[in-house]
Short mmCIF file of C-alpha atoms in Angstrom, two decimals:
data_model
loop_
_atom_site.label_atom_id
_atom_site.label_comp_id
_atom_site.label_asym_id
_atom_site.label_seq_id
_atom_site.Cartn_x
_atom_site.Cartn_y
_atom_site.Cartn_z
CA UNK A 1 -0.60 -11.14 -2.32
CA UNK A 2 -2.98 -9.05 -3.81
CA UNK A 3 -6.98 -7.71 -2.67
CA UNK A 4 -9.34 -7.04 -5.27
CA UNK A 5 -12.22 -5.09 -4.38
CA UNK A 6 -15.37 -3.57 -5.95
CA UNK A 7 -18.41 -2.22 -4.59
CA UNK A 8 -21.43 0.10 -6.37
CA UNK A 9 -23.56 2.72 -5.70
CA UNK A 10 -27.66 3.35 -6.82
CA UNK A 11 -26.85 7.57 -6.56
CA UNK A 12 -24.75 9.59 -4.97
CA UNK A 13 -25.04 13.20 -3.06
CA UNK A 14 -21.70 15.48 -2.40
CA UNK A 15 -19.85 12.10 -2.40
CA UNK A 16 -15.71 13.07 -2.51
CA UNK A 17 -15.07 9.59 -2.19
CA UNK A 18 -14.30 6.73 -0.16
CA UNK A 19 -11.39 6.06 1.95
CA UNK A 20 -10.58 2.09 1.82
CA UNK A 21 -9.22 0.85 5.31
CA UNK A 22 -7.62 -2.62 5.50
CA UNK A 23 -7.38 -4.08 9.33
CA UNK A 24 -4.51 -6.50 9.04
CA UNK A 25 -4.36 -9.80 10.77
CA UNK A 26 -3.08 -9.94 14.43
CA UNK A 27 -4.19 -6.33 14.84
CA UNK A 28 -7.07 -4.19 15.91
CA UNK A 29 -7.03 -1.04 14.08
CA UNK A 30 -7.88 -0.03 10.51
CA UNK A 31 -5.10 1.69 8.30
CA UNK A 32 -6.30 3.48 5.62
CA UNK A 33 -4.62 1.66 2.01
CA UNK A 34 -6.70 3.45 -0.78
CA UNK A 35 -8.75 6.48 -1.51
CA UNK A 36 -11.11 6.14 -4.74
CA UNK A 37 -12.27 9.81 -5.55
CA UNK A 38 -16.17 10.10 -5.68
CA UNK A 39 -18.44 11.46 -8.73
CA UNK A 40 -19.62 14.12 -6.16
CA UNK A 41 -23.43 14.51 -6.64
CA UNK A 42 -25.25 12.02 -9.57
CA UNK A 43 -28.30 10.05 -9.93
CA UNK A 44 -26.48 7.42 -12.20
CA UNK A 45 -25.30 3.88 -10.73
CA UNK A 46 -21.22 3.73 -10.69
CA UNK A 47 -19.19 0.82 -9.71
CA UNK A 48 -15.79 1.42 -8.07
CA UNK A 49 -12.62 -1.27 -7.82
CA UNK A 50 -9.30 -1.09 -6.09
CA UNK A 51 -6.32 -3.54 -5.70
CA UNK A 52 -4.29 -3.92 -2.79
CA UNK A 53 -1.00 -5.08 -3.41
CA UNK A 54 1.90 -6.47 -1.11
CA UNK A 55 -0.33 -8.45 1.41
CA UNK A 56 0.62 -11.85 3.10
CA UNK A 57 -1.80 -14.66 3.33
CA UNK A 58 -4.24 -13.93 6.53
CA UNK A 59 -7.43 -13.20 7.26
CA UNK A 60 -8.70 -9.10 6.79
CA UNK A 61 -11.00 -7.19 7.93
CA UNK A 62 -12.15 -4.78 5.30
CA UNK A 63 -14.59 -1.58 5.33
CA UNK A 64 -15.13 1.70 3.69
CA UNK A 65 -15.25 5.05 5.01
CA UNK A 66 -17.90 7.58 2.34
CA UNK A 67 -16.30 10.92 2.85
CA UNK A 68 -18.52 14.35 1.75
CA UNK A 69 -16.94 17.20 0.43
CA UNK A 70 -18.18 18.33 4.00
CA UNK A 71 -15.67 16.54 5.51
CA UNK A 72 -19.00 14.12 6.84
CA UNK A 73 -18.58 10.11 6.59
CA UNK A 74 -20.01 6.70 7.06
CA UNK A 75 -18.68 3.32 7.42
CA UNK A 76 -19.62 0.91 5.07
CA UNK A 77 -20.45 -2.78 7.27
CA UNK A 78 -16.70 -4.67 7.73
CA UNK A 79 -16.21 -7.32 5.85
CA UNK A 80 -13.82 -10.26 6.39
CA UNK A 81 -11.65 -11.70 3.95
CA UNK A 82 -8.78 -14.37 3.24
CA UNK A 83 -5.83 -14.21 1.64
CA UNK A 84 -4.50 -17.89 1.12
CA UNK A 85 -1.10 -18.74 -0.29
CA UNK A 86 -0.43 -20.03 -3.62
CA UNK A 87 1.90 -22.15 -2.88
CA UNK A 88 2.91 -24.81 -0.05
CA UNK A 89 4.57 -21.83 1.96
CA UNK A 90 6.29 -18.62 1.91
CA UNK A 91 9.28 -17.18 3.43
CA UNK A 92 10.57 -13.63 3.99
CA UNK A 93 13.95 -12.70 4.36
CA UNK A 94 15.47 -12.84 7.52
CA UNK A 95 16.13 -10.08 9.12
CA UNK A 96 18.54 -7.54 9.95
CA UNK A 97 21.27 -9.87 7.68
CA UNK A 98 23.76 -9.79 9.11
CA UNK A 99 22.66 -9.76 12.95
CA UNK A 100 23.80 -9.72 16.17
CA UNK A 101 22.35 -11.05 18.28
CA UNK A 102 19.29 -11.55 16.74
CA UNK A 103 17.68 -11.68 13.77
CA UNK A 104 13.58 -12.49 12.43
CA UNK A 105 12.08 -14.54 9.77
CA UNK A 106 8.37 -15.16 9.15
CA UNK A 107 6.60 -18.49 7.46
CA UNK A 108 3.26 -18.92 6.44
CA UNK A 109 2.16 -22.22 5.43
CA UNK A 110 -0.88 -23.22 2.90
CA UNK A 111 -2.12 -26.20 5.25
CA UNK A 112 -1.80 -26.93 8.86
CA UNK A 113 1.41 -28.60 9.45
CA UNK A 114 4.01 -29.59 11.90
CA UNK A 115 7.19 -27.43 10.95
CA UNK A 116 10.99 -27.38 12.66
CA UNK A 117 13.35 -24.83 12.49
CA UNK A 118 17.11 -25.27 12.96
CA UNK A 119 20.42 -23.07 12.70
CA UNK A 120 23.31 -25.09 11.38
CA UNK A 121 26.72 -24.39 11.29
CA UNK A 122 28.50 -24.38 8.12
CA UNK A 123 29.66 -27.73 8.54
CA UNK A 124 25.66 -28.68 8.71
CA UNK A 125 25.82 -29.18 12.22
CA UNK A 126 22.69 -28.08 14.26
CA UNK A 127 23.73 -25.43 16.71
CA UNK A 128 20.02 -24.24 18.30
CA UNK A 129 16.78 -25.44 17.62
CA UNK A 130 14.58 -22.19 16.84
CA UNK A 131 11.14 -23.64 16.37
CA UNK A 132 8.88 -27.05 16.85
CA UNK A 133 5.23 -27.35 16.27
CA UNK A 134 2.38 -26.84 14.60
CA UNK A 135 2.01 -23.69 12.21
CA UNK A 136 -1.53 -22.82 11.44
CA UNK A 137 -2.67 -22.24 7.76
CA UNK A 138 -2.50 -18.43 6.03
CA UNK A 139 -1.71 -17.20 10.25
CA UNK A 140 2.27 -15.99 9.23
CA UNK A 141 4.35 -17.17 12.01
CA UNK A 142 7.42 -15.07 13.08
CA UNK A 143 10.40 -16.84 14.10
CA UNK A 144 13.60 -15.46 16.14
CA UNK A 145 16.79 -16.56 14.99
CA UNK A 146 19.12 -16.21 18.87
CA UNK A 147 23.25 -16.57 18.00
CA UNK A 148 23.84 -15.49 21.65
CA UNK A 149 26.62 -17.57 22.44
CA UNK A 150 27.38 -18.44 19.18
CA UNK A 151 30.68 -16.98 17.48
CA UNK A 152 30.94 -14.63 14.39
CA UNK A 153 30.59 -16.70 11.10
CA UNK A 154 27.86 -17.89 8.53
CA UNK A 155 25.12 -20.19 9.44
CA UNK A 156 21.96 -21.82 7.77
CA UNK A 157 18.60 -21.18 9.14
CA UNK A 158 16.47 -24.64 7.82
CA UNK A 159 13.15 -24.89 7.73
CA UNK A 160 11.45 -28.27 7.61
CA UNK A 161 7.72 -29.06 6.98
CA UNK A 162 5.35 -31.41 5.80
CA UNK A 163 5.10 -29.80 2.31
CA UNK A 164 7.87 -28.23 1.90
CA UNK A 165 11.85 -27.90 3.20
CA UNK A 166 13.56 -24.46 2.60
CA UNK A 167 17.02 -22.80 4.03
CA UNK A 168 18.58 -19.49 4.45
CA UNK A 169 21.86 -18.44 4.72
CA UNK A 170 22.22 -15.76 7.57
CA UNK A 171 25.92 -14.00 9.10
CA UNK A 172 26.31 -13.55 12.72
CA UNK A 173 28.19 -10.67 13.53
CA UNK A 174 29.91 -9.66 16.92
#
């Protein structure tokens, strides 16, 4: 959930300081997540670090972007990197909570697994099937939760894999 990074430099000329841009997994443009201020103009080696916080497991693409005082700047070569879980798997909260009519919840998974999703009543009866198949290691997987159809009320969203078997409680409201 977190991205460590460090990176030095042998000297340094007008340097303000370098933008840190994160490209997060299943898009295709960089967001900037960090700017570490420069020591402008130096002869002297320095060694920078930043931590990103809040990530989900995935794979990154990560680069930086040497700003002058100018307003001139370079890219740094991307680098890739993978966040894996620390656990068997990890669920957000679904949401909106309540919904109507639909609502979102996304898994990610440590290992490759085979992984069903269910809404039950509140008598434990399975009203929809939301999901069947195979969910890919550190890739988060979004799942819709659909109560067209369904009436007003409290369900269970259940989650069952391999490693691990998790529910949710989640309100349908018309």
């Amino acid at each position: 959930d977190a991205l460590a990074l460090s990176w030095g430099t042998a000297t340094e000329t007008d340097n303000a300081g370098f933008s840190v841009e994160l490209m997060r997994p299943g898009t295709r443009t960089f967001q900037e997540v960090d700017f570490v201020p420069g020591a402008g103009t130096t002869s002297e080696p320095r060694t920078y670090t930043t931590r990103v916080t809040g990530l989900e497991a995935g794979t990154y693409h990560v680069r930086l972007r040497q700003v002058d005082f100018d307003g001139a700047f370079e890219y740094s070569p991307t680098a890739e990197v993978t966040l894996e879980l620390a656990t068997s798997y990890a669920l957000s909260s679904v949401y909106p909570n309540p919904f109507n009519p639909r609502a979102l919840v996304t898994l990610t998974v440590q290992s490759d697994q085979v992984v069903v999703a269910q809404l039950y009543d509140l008598l434990g009866q399975p009203v929809r099937r939301l999901f069947g198949g195979v969910v890919s290691a550190n890739a988060p997987q979004t799942l819709a939760i659909d109560g067209t159809g369904l009436p007003s009320g409290h369900y269970f969203i259940r989650l069952d894999g391999q490693t691990f078997s998790v529910s949710r409680k989640v309100t349908l409201l018309r």
